[in-house]
């Protein structure tokens, strides 16, 4: 009997809570879509220049973590369903059913709904997995080939994960239901989320706190932006400012929603004509009552919605930033560099001969196209006595070596007179800093000679970041002057015509090069360094490209996943709260109908009520969204302009907002239709009784 009753109630639950059911199904489908990419049976791409094992791990574990956030939603909706049906449960108990049997029956209902959503979600997830696959293939410029296939190991993980989640929450629900008193079940609808004090002073103080908290938040954010531009001008730890900003922003949101109902009441009392116009009194009363009883929920929804929007925009932008920076960071196919910062005696610095490595690249047919062995020098001997100075001092490179690098990258050669020098700077260095350096160094002294700044005093062409030795720039001198300077580094740069597989590249970078240095320069390394890795650094462009693609794709896909889940949570909770009004306060709509208000006008009231309730938390989030985006842009302005581009950044914002608007409209329309149908059924039932 109980089993049949549980099944019948489950059918009713699917009909009554279709939004929750759809959200749960979408969550399962997203989980399956991401987890399927990490299946042992799934082969993402066969080309050996890419290795997406790291991406698969990112998607696997992030799917567990992000989907676990849904525990909040499932737990909340289950408690909502319990509260919604407590009178029904009380009726069962009054008819002689044991309270533990009622609790177990509700658990079975929830589990049935969950299993149905898992089954449907797996099939929809197969479609979503093709979307994720398309994102990956478009990023690596490969032809998209769709393949619809079910992976049994992923299906097993999906069932195990969600069923375990349902069971854990179900056990807590059983415990909760068994402890509720019968009288509390009968009076459950009279309870609100929070009991408020009616003193207007409390509301006024809360409103003032919200304003002060927001001002503090803006001040801390602006301080962080100023710190990114001029760190020396700001005192204090930036992490402290960031922490204070976050705390004050959250405090401001919650205190605002605590006090906003009083503000609405004041406006209502002042606008007497508007208040008593047609059905406005009914509408305003319902909205104020809703805000007063759910301020914590409204604040949480606003924060969740803002988090979803920021997740969409920031992760996509940072992924594009990383891809753009990769092209600047690794312009050569092979780069080998040395670090001499830990050497106590500059005389220990060896002049590395890379001829054996050159022969290896030729003999193993990597298609060595061109290469250059570069020597870097220290301008001031005194700097060598300080490890810190040696590690950050602007180094010197010979004009012939510099021109060879430019030639390898497709740039024109530069020309200097015998008594001139020029500079090369990273492209993120501010123009004012370059001008300051050149103005302060119109002449540089080398032995007994002075070399003046060239008429073309600087260059900012993209040449990678390893030629700078952790400094911001590089000095280029005619070759003859470098004979008087101390050698501090010998690096190797090469371009090849053939692709190196990821595994071969990793072997060359992690095994061959360190072993080669240990064999040829082991004595110097042991004297000054704990490990060979501290002395020599190697970059293989294909390896870097594969690893950066893993990271950027992970950020982009996980950001979209997280944003979608957070958005679904906030919209589902909003929808369920509104639908509860259509059932718990159906008497108000009956009264309106008896007063002569027709169905068309009642539908208008429903539309206005849902619109206001949906818009308020979203409006707060949308108002703060530009603040975060603007300050993020100012904080990362140089990098965004160089590696992302303002058009690409704006496009990512527009794309993210488009996804949000589409999901918002889907939930809004679904809520309106279900609310209207619930009220219609109530009014029709009332007419039939009459």
XYZ file of C-alpha atoms in Angstrom:
690
model
C 0.000 0.000 0.000
C 2.738 2.450 0.992
C 4.717 1.612 -2.156
C 1.719 2.335 -4.390
C 1.045 5.569 -2.526
C 4.691 6.613 -2.886
C 4.596 5.969 -6.654
C 1.364 7.959 -7.057
C 2.782 10.822 -5.025
C 5.964 10.742 -7.115
C 3.843 11.227 -10.244
C 2.157 14.202 -8.597
C 5.537 15.591 -7.555
C 6.823 15.485 -11.136
C 3.754 17.428 -12.238
C 3.811 19.926 -9.367
C 7.577 20.513 -9.345
C 8.416 20.273 -13.014
C 10.933 23.151 -12.744
C 12.894 21.306 -10.069
C 12.681 18.117 -12.112
C 13.936 19.878 -15.268
C 16.763 21.532 -13.318
C 17.812 18.217 -11.829
C 17.708 16.567 -15.256
C 19.846 19.338 -16.759
C 22.320 19.017 -13.886
C 22.655 15.282 -14.494
C 23.087 15.865 -18.220
C 25.847 18.437 -17.659
C 27.593 16.103 -15.220
C 27.424 13.215 -17.674
C 28.581 15.411 -20.575
C 31.768 16.430 -18.767
C 32.432 13.065 -17.175
C 32.070 11.258 -20.519
C 35.165 13.083 -21.795
C 37.213 11.401 -19.074
C 35.841 7.938 -19.853
C 38.427 5.226 -20.460
C 36.531 4.356 -23.666
C 36.519 7.926 -24.974
C 39.240 9.043 -27.381
C 39.126 12.823 -27.686
C 41.801 13.310 -30.345
C 44.419 11.082 -31.933
C 46.980 13.721 -32.969
C 50.158 13.173 -30.933
C 51.039 16.876 -30.621
C 48.219 17.242 -28.074
C 47.775 15.500 -24.759
C 44.467 16.154 -23.025
C 44.942 13.893 -20.007
C 45.198 16.935 -17.738
C 42.011 18.428 -19.215
C 40.180 15.164 -18.571
C 41.302 15.243 -14.936
C 40.175 18.864 -14.618
C 36.744 18.055 -16.017
C 36.382 14.916 -13.909
C 37.120 16.437 -10.503
C 35.540 19.821 -11.218
C 32.361 17.979 -12.217
C 32.256 16.304 -8.807
C 32.929 19.570 -6.976
C 30.546 21.776 -8.966
C 27.750 19.222 -9.020
C 28.158 18.782 -5.265
C 27.014 22.414 -5.040
C 23.677 21.056 -6.212
C 23.380 19.430 -2.807
C 22.202 22.856 -1.665
C 19.490 22.918 -4.312
C 18.341 19.342 -3.758
C 18.316 19.807 0.016
C 16.477 23.125 -0.262
C 13.826 21.783 -2.637
C 13.310 18.684 -0.507
C 12.749 20.852 2.580
C 10.462 23.056 0.510
C 8.474 20.008 -0.608
C 8.276 18.793 2.991
C 6.952 22.159 4.139
C 4.590 22.358 1.184
C 3.107 18.943 2.019
C 3.179 18.953 5.816
C -0.596 19.244 6.017
C -0.856 16.228 3.731
C 1.616 14.325 5.928
C -0.360 15.347 9.010
C -3.500 13.908 7.390
C -1.748 10.565 6.831
C -0.686 10.510 10.481
C -4.197 11.383 11.692
C -5.521 8.499 9.577
C -3.248 6.097 11.458
C -0.031 5.964 9.410
C 3.133 5.876 11.509
C 5.285 8.994 11.238
C 8.374 6.972 10.274
C 6.363 5.363 7.441
C 5.399 8.813 6.146
C 9.069 9.843 6.234
C 10.129 6.682 4.403
C 7.379 7.175 1.830
C 8.632 10.707 1.087
C 12.170 9.352 0.715
C 10.979 6.784 -1.848
C 9.095 9.499 -3.768
C 12.213 11.687 -3.928
C 14.390 8.759 -4.972
C 11.994 7.801 -7.789
C 12.045 11.378 -9.107
C 15.831 11.395 -8.872
C 16.292 8.116 -10.750
C 13.945 9.235 -13.537
C 15.904 12.483 -13.876
C 19.182 10.513 -14.034
C 17.900 8.275 -16.841
C 16.651 11.194 -18.919
C 19.715 13.288 -18.038
C 22.132 10.660 -19.354
C 20.551 10.746 -22.814
C 20.446 14.549 -22.897
C 24.036 14.579 -21.613
C 25.079 12.677 -24.727
C 23.964 15.705 -26.745
C 25.646 18.171 -24.378
C 28.908 16.224 -24.630
C 28.989 17.068 -28.337
C 28.767 20.764 -27.446
C 31.750 20.419 -25.099
C 33.598 18.473 -27.770
C 32.841 21.241 -30.289
C 34.345 23.866 -27.969
C 37.537 21.819 -27.710
C 37.803 21.177 -31.449
C 37.144 24.822 -32.345
C 39.860 25.920 -29.915
C 42.470 23.647 -31.513
C 41.236 24.378 -35.070
C 40.170 20.820 -35.833
C 37.223 19.611 -37.883
C 34.234 18.810 -35.686
C 33.019 15.220 -35.990
C 29.929 14.280 -33.972
C 29.621 10.834 -32.423
C 26.725 9.839 -30.172
C 27.717 7.038 -27.855
C 26.895 5.923 -24.316
C 29.814 5.126 -22.000
C 28.950 2.511 -19.385
C 31.664 3.551 -16.914
C 30.420 7.165 -17.018
C 26.802 6.028 -16.641
C 27.835 3.998 -13.594
C 29.661 6.967 -12.038
C 26.700 9.259 -12.744
C 24.200 6.887 -11.133
C 26.452 6.217 -8.145
C 27.172 9.907 -7.533
C 23.601 11.179 -7.759
C 21.939 8.223 -6.034
C 24.423 8.614 -3.175
C 23.552 12.314 -3.006
C 19.819 11.564 -2.981
C 20.246 8.913 -0.279
C 22.328 11.145 2.000
C 19.831 13.993 1.730
C 16.970 11.503 2.053
C 18.320 10.133 5.336
C 18.477 13.653 6.768
C 14.916 14.245 5.560
C 13.723 11.050 7.276
C 15.357 12.153 10.507
C 13.837 15.621 10.149
C 10.316 14.344 9.392
C 10.329 11.919 12.303
C 11.052 14.768 14.727
C 8.373 17.214 13.527
C 5.398 17.475 15.855
C 1.909 17.032 14.428
C 0.832 20.524 15.534
C 3.850 22.031 13.746
C 2.891 20.214 10.534
C -0.595 21.677 10.682
C 0.741 25.231 11.266
C 3.751 25.050 8.916
C 2.367 27.532 6.369
C 2.219 30.263 9.003
C 5.983 30.218 9.563
C 8.288 32.564 7.648
C 11.993 32.420 7.003
C 12.922 35.047 9.564
C 11.107 36.841 12.340
C 11.687 40.606 11.951
C 11.503 43.337 14.495
C 8.995 46.011 13.569
C 10.930 48.993 14.892
C 11.708 51.310 12.010
C 15.051 52.114 13.678
C 16.233 48.574 12.946
C 15.412 48.970 9.263
C 17.012 52.415 9.062
C 20.197 51.192 10.742
C 20.322 48.207 8.382
C 19.911 50.510 5.384
C 22.704 52.812 6.600
C 24.967 49.797 7.191
C 24.306 48.590 3.644
C 25.335 51.979 2.216
C 28.479 52.205 4.383
C 29.430 48.621 3.529
C 29.069 49.326 -0.172
C 31.174 52.507 0.078
C 33.884 50.512 1.850
C 33.689 47.875 -0.869
C 34.155 50.483 -3.635
C 37.091 52.055 -1.772
C 38.879 48.712 -1.370
C 38.295 47.763 -5.013
C 39.680 51.101 -6.226
C 42.682 50.654 -3.946
C 43.391 47.252 -5.497
C 43.203 48.763 -8.997
C 45.605 51.547 -7.978
C 47.906 48.940 -6.463
C 48.081 47.091 -9.790
C 49.246 50.300 -11.484
C 51.608 51.654 -8.826
C 52.363 49.114 -6.054
C 54.760 51.475 -4.274
C 52.058 54.125 -3.815
C 49.777 51.837 -1.766
C 50.508 50.750 1.791
C 49.174 47.500 3.198
C 48.607 43.981 1.985
C 46.369 43.787 -1.128
C 44.926 40.502 0.173
C 43.574 42.374 3.190
C 41.876 44.909 0.927
C 40.396 42.074 -1.150
C 39.070 40.314 1.969
C 37.539 43.506 3.350
C 35.940 44.217 -0.031
C 34.286 40.786 -0.224
C 33.018 40.860 3.379
C 31.551 44.355 3.005
C 29.931 43.528 -0.315
C 28.160 40.469 1.133
C 27.168 42.433 4.248
C 25.801 45.238 2.078
C 23.671 42.863 0.003
C 22.022 41.156 2.981
C 21.392 44.359 4.958
C 19.926 45.953 1.844
C 17.360 43.179 1.434
C 16.665 43.324 5.178
C 15.731 47.005 4.926
C 14.217 47.249 1.437
C 10.751 46.128 2.563
C 10.547 49.141 4.902
C 11.572 51.430 2.037
C 8.791 49.962 -0.136
C 6.272 50.486 2.686
C 7.329 54.138 2.992
C 6.885 54.639 -0.744
C 3.501 52.901 -0.611
C 2.306 55.138 2.231
C 3.494 58.293 0.466
C 1.877 57.408 -2.888
C -1.706 57.089 -1.674
C -3.368 57.479 -5.066
C -1.168 54.817 -6.632
C -1.680 52.472 -3.670
C -5.476 52.431 -3.971
C -5.586 52.349 -7.767
C -7.426 49.209 -8.917
C -5.499 46.090 -7.740
C -2.225 47.810 -6.757
C -2.890 47.409 -3.034
C -3.157 43.650 -3.476
C 0.016 43.521 -5.601
C 2.154 45.714 -3.320
C 1.007 43.841 -0.221
C 2.050 40.531 -1.727
C 5.476 41.819 -2.788
C 6.219 43.445 0.592
C 5.138 40.303 2.438
C 7.397 38.180 0.248
C 10.461 40.401 0.718
C 9.941 40.692 4.478
C 9.782 36.940 4.974
C 12.639 35.960 2.632
C 15.458 38.560 2.892
C 18.218 35.988 3.405
C 16.988 33.974 0.443
C 16.744 37.069 -1.773
C 20.263 38.157 -0.826
C 21.643 34.675 -1.467
C 19.958 34.532 -4.876
C 21.405 37.926 -5.819
C 24.912 36.776 -4.835
C 24.490 33.461 -6.659
C 23.263 35.183 -9.798
C 26.200 37.606 -9.684
C 28.587 34.695 -9.153
C 27.137 32.942 -12.201
C 27.527 36.026 -14.396
C 31.108 36.617 -13.247
C 31.944 32.950 -13.731
C 30.784 33.133 -17.346
C 32.728 36.287 -18.183
C 35.922 36.031 -16.140
C 36.797 32.417 -16.896
C 36.235 32.868 -20.634
C 38.267 36.104 -20.601
C 41.121 34.581 -18.597
C 41.200 31.579 -20.923
C 41.512 33.900 -23.909
C 44.180 35.859 -22.017
C 46.231 32.702 -21.471
C 45.990 31.729 -25.150
C 46.989 35.217 -26.276
C 49.889 35.321 -23.834
C 51.101 31.920 -25.071
C 51.832 33.303 -28.544
C 53.902 36.078 -26.967
C 55.531 33.939 -24.296
C 56.830 31.142 -26.547
C 57.622 32.528 -30.032
C 60.385 29.976 -30.722
C 59.843 26.246 -31.185
C 62.678 25.387 -28.768
C 64.116 27.631 -26.048
C 66.871 26.697 -23.577
C 67.860 29.221 -20.928
C 70.165 29.334 -17.890
C 69.638 30.811 -14.452
C 72.753 32.137 -12.700
C 71.092 33.948 -9.811
C 72.480 31.543 -7.173
C 76.109 31.740 -8.289
C 78.290 33.475 -5.715
C 81.168 34.014 -8.127
C 80.472 35.454 -11.557
C 83.645 33.791 -12.764
C 81.889 30.405 -12.454
C 79.461 31.310 -15.232
C 80.264 29.029 -18.191
C 79.928 29.853 -21.841
C 77.644 27.000 -22.819
C 78.291 25.383 -26.183
C 75.074 23.993 -27.680
C 76.681 22.434 -30.775
C 75.947 18.879 -29.564
C 72.251 19.727 -29.141
C 72.234 21.269 -32.608
C 73.652 18.070 -34.063
C 71.019 16.015 -32.221
C 68.211 18.104 -33.658
C 69.672 17.670 -37.115
C 70.448 13.974 -36.842
C 67.047 13.000 -35.454
C 65.403 14.880 -38.301
C 63.392 17.410 -36.338
C 63.625 19.568 -39.433
C 65.886 22.173 -37.790
C 65.220 25.319 -39.784
C 67.211 28.033 -38.023
C 68.755 28.575 -34.613
C 70.758 31.046 -32.590
C 73.016 30.788 -29.544
C 72.664 34.021 -27.592
C 75.031 35.461 -24.998
C 73.799 37.863 -22.345
C 76.028 40.214 -20.373
C 75.886 42.267 -17.198
C 76.350 45.992 -17.679
C 77.612 46.748 -14.174
C 80.130 44.420 -12.486
C 79.060 45.614 -9.030
C 75.619 44.149 -9.534
C 77.100 40.672 -9.654
C 77.795 40.846 -5.930
C 74.086 40.827 -5.247
C 72.028 37.826 -6.231
C 68.901 39.992 -6.216
C 70.455 42.523 -8.579
C 71.788 39.817 -10.879
C 68.316 38.298 -11.022
C 66.510 41.528 -11.931
C 69.114 43.740 -13.613
C 68.560 44.654 -17.266
C 71.008 42.558 -19.270
C 72.925 43.353 -22.453
C 72.834 41.461 -25.757
C 75.039 41.868 -28.815
C 73.526 43.580 -31.836
C 74.334 40.649 -34.134
C 72.648 38.161 -31.777
C 69.620 40.396 -31.391
C 69.256 40.784 -35.147
C 69.475 37.008 -35.550
C 66.556 36.602 -33.131
C 64.569 39.225 -35.020
C 65.298 37.490 -38.300
C 64.039 34.165 -36.895
C 60.788 35.858 -35.906
C 60.348 37.663 -39.224
C 61.289 41.172 -38.054
C 63.610 43.558 -39.872
C 67.168 43.992 -38.639
C 68.028 47.131 -36.681
C 71.047 49.346 -37.353
C 73.157 51.125 -34.711
C 76.079 53.478 -35.039
C 79.289 52.526 -33.238
C 78.561 54.831 -30.299
C 74.839 54.070 -29.927
C 72.655 51.653 -28.010
C 68.948 50.865 -28.049
C 66.562 48.877 -25.853
C 63.993 46.094 -26.187
C 61.037 46.020 -23.761
C 58.278 43.635 -22.848
C 55.040 44.773 -24.414
C 53.272 45.145 -21.072
C 55.710 47.808 -19.836
C 54.068 51.215 -19.552
C 55.271 53.940 -21.900
C 55.986 56.266 -18.994
C 58.387 53.719 -17.483
C 60.246 53.350 -20.780
C 60.529 57.119 -21.211
C 61.774 57.476 -17.651
C 64.519 54.882 -18.151
C 65.690 56.411 -21.440
C 65.706 59.940 -20.021
C 67.757 58.811 -17.026
C 70.174 56.839 -19.221
C 70.942 59.048 -22.194
C 74.493 57.740 -21.913
C 75.857 54.494 -20.482
C 79.499 54.018 -19.546
C 81.480 50.990 -20.708
C 85.098 51.050 -19.531
C 86.343 54.478 -20.566
C 83.771 55.032 -23.308
C 80.258 56.447 -23.333
C 77.513 55.102 -25.561
C 74.475 57.301 -26.221
C 70.861 56.375 -26.759
C 69.886 55.845 -30.391
C 67.339 58.019 -32.150
C 65.162 54.886 -32.153
C 65.558 54.392 -28.417
C 63.350 51.346 -27.885
C 61.524 48.403 -29.488
C 58.527 46.431 -28.196
C 58.232 43.609 -30.701
C 57.072 40.275 -29.251
C 60.189 38.158 -28.632
C 59.165 35.980 -25.708
C 59.853 36.599 -22.041
C 62.963 34.489 -21.432
C 65.374 36.930 -23.047
C 64.760 39.436 -20.235
C 66.080 37.478 -17.221
C 63.056 38.494 -15.097
C 63.676 42.165 -15.916
C 61.383 44.315 -18.037
C 63.835 45.171 -20.784
C 67.069 44.443 -22.601
C 69.957 46.653 -23.764
C 71.324 46.142 -27.295
C 74.948 47.171 -27.867
C 77.322 46.941 -30.835
C 79.272 43.674 -30.597
C 82.639 45.242 -29.768
C 81.456 46.678 -26.432
C 80.331 43.293 -25.103
C 83.970 42.139 -24.956
C 84.377 44.344 -21.875
C 81.339 42.946 -20.066
C 80.865 39.852 -17.912
C 78.944 36.932 -19.399
C 75.990 35.869 -17.237
C 73.880 33.640 -19.500
C 74.022 31.645 -22.721
C 70.678 30.700 -24.239
C 69.611 28.705 -27.262
C 66.677 29.435 -29.577
C 65.566 27.278 -32.511
C 62.732 26.931 -35.001
C 61.923 23.612 -36.648
C 59.875 22.683 -39.699
C 58.386 19.454 -38.302
C 56.016 18.988 -35.384
C 57.304 17.386 -32.200
C 54.890 15.002 -30.520
C 53.917 15.837 -26.959
C 55.682 12.778 -25.527
C 58.890 13.393 -27.495
C 58.826 17.043 -26.505
C 58.419 16.166 -22.824
C 61.265 13.651 -23.049
C 63.531 16.237 -24.692
C 62.598 18.893 -22.108
C 62.563 16.845 -18.907
C 65.171 14.163 -19.604
C 67.604 14.844 -22.427
C 68.442 18.504 -21.682
C 68.935 18.108 -17.875
C 71.061 14.989 -18.427
C 73.127 16.769 -21.080
C 73.847 19.674 -18.721
C 74.730 17.303 -15.869
C 77.191 15.508 -18.151
C 78.874 18.666 -19.474
C 78.490 21.169 -16.616
C 77.798 18.932 -13.617
C 80.630 20.341 -11.478
C 79.314 23.908 -11.703
C 75.736 22.801 -11.096
C 76.585 20.763 -7.973
C 78.611 23.661 -6.584
C 75.816 26.228 -6.839
C 72.471 24.413 -7.193
C 70.502 21.680 -5.447
C 68.945 20.441 -8.689
C 69.737 20.757 -12.379
C 66.212 22.114 -12.943
C 67.199 25.239 -10.992
C 70.061 25.901 -13.415
C 68.536 25.191 -16.817
C 65.029 25.807 -18.151
C 63.688 24.411 -21.405
C 60.535 25.230 -23.322
C 59.175 23.240 -26.235
C 56.461 25.223 -28.000
C 54.304 22.185 -28.818
C 54.430 21.045 -25.176
C 53.617 24.535 -23.885
C 50.811 24.829 -26.414
C 49.266 21.528 -25.342
C 49.503 22.338 -21.626
C 48.144 25.867 -22.028
C 45.277 24.504 -24.111
C 44.491 22.084 -21.276
C 44.401 24.926 -18.770
C 42.461 27.379 -20.944
C 39.906 24.825 -22.077
C 39.518 23.755 -18.465
C 38.877 27.361 -17.380
C 36.485 28.037 -20.224
C 34.420 24.848 -19.933
C 34.378 24.729 -16.127
C 33.459 28.421 -16.020
C 30.468 27.828 -18.277
C 29.520 24.742 -16.228
C 29.803 26.552 -12.894
C 27.940 29.596 -14.164
C 25.123 27.470 -15.564
C 24.753 25.484 -12.330
C 24.728 28.618 -10.155
C 22.235 30.258 -12.486
C 19.957 27.213 -12.447
C 20.101 27.117 -8.648
C 19.115 30.766 -8.251
C 16.364 30.631 -10.880
C 14.962 27.345 -9.565
C 14.723 28.690 -6.033
C 13.069 31.877 -7.284
C 10.579 29.885 -9.339
C 9.686 27.517 -6.501
C 9.165 30.416 -4.113
C 6.730 32.018 -6.530
C 4.903 28.766 -7.224
C 4.410 28.318 -3.503
C 2.418 31.562 -3.554
C 0.062 30.135 -6.149
C -0.815 27.319 -3.739
C -0.327 28.689 -0.218
C -2.076 32.028 -0.928
C -4.702 30.807 -3.361
C -7.363 32.273 -1.067
C -6.326 35.791 -2.088
C -6.978 35.045 -5.745
C -10.346 33.478 -4.841
C -11.238 36.709 -3.044
C -10.248 38.805 -6.056
C -12.375 36.606 -8.296
C -15.377 36.973 -5.986
C -14.883 40.767 -6.040
C -15.399 40.716 -9.793
C -11.807 40.690 -11.065
C -11.799 38.623 -14.252
C -9.194 36.029 -15.234
C -7.455 38.376 -17.666
C -6.781 40.936 -14.950
C -5.717 38.221 -12.498
C -3.193 37.027 -15.086
C -1.838 40.582 -15.289
C -1.416 40.635 -11.501
C 0.407 37.306 -11.662
C 2.714 38.623 -14.392
C 3.506 41.786 -12.412
C 4.108 39.850 -9.191
C 6.450 37.317 -10.814
C 8.244 40.068 -12.752
C 8.939 42.119 -9.635
C 10.025 39.095 -7.618
C 12.303 37.832 -10.385
C 13.704 41.253 -11.237
C 14.631 42.521 -7.753
C 17.502 40.132 -6.882
C 18.586 40.035 -10.530
C 18.558 43.830 -10.677
C 20.853 44.075 -7.652
C 23.220 41.568 -9.256
C 23.100 43.315 -12.643
C 23.811 46.704 -11.036
C 26.933 45.302 -9.379
C 28.048 43.263 -12.392
C 29.455 46.299 -14.300
C 31.306 47.391 -11.150
C 33.176 44.081 -10.946
C 33.768 43.891 -14.714
C 34.995 47.493 -14.953
C 37.425 47.092 -12.064
C 38.599 43.733 -13.398
C 39.239 45.390 -16.765
C 41.163 48.245 -15.127
C 43.144 45.805 -12.971
C 44.071 43.673 -15.996
C 43.854 46.457 -18.582
C 47.330 46.090 -20.078
C 47.115 42.312 -20.362
C 43.575 42.366 -21.766
C 44.446 44.923 -24.434
C 47.571 42.983 -25.442
C 46.486 39.363 -25.216
C 42.673 39.400 -25.370
C 41.717 42.592 -27.160
C 38.922 44.919 -26.132
C 36.620 43.535 -28.852
C 37.148 39.937 -27.694
C 36.563 40.999 -24.077
C 33.332 42.796 -24.983
C 32.257 39.774 -27.057
C 32.784 37.439 -24.073
C 30.654 39.767 -21.921
C 27.873 39.881 -24.534
C 27.972 36.103 -25.072
C 27.795 35.430 -21.332
C 24.930 37.851 -20.820
C 23.087 36.250 -23.742
C 23.281 32.823 -22.070
C 22.006 34.348 -18.839
C 19.101 36.115 -20.555
C 18.041 32.943 -22.400
C 18.035 30.831 -19.208
C 16.298 33.635 -17.324
C 13.509 33.876 -19.903
C 13.020 30.091 -19.944
C 12.562 29.953 -16.168
C 10.461 33.113 -16.093
C 8.039 31.902 -18.767
C 7.806 28.435 -17.200
C 7.097 29.934 -13.772
C 4.441 32.268 -15.149
C 2.652 29.467 -17.009
C 2.694 27.113 -14.002
C 1.605 29.881 -11.601
C -1.266 30.833 -13.914
C -2.357 27.201 -14.295
C -2.314 26.641 -10.520
C -4.493 29.711 -9.947
C -6.784 28.712 -12.818
C -7.285 25.219 -11.354
C -8.033 26.776 -7.973
C -10.627 29.175 -9.422
C -12.247 26.448 -11.530
C -12.427 24.177 -8.485
C -14.087 26.985 -6.553
C -16.672 27.475 -9.321
C -17.456 23.756 -9.458
C -18.102 23.719 -5.715
C -20.386 26.724 -6.058
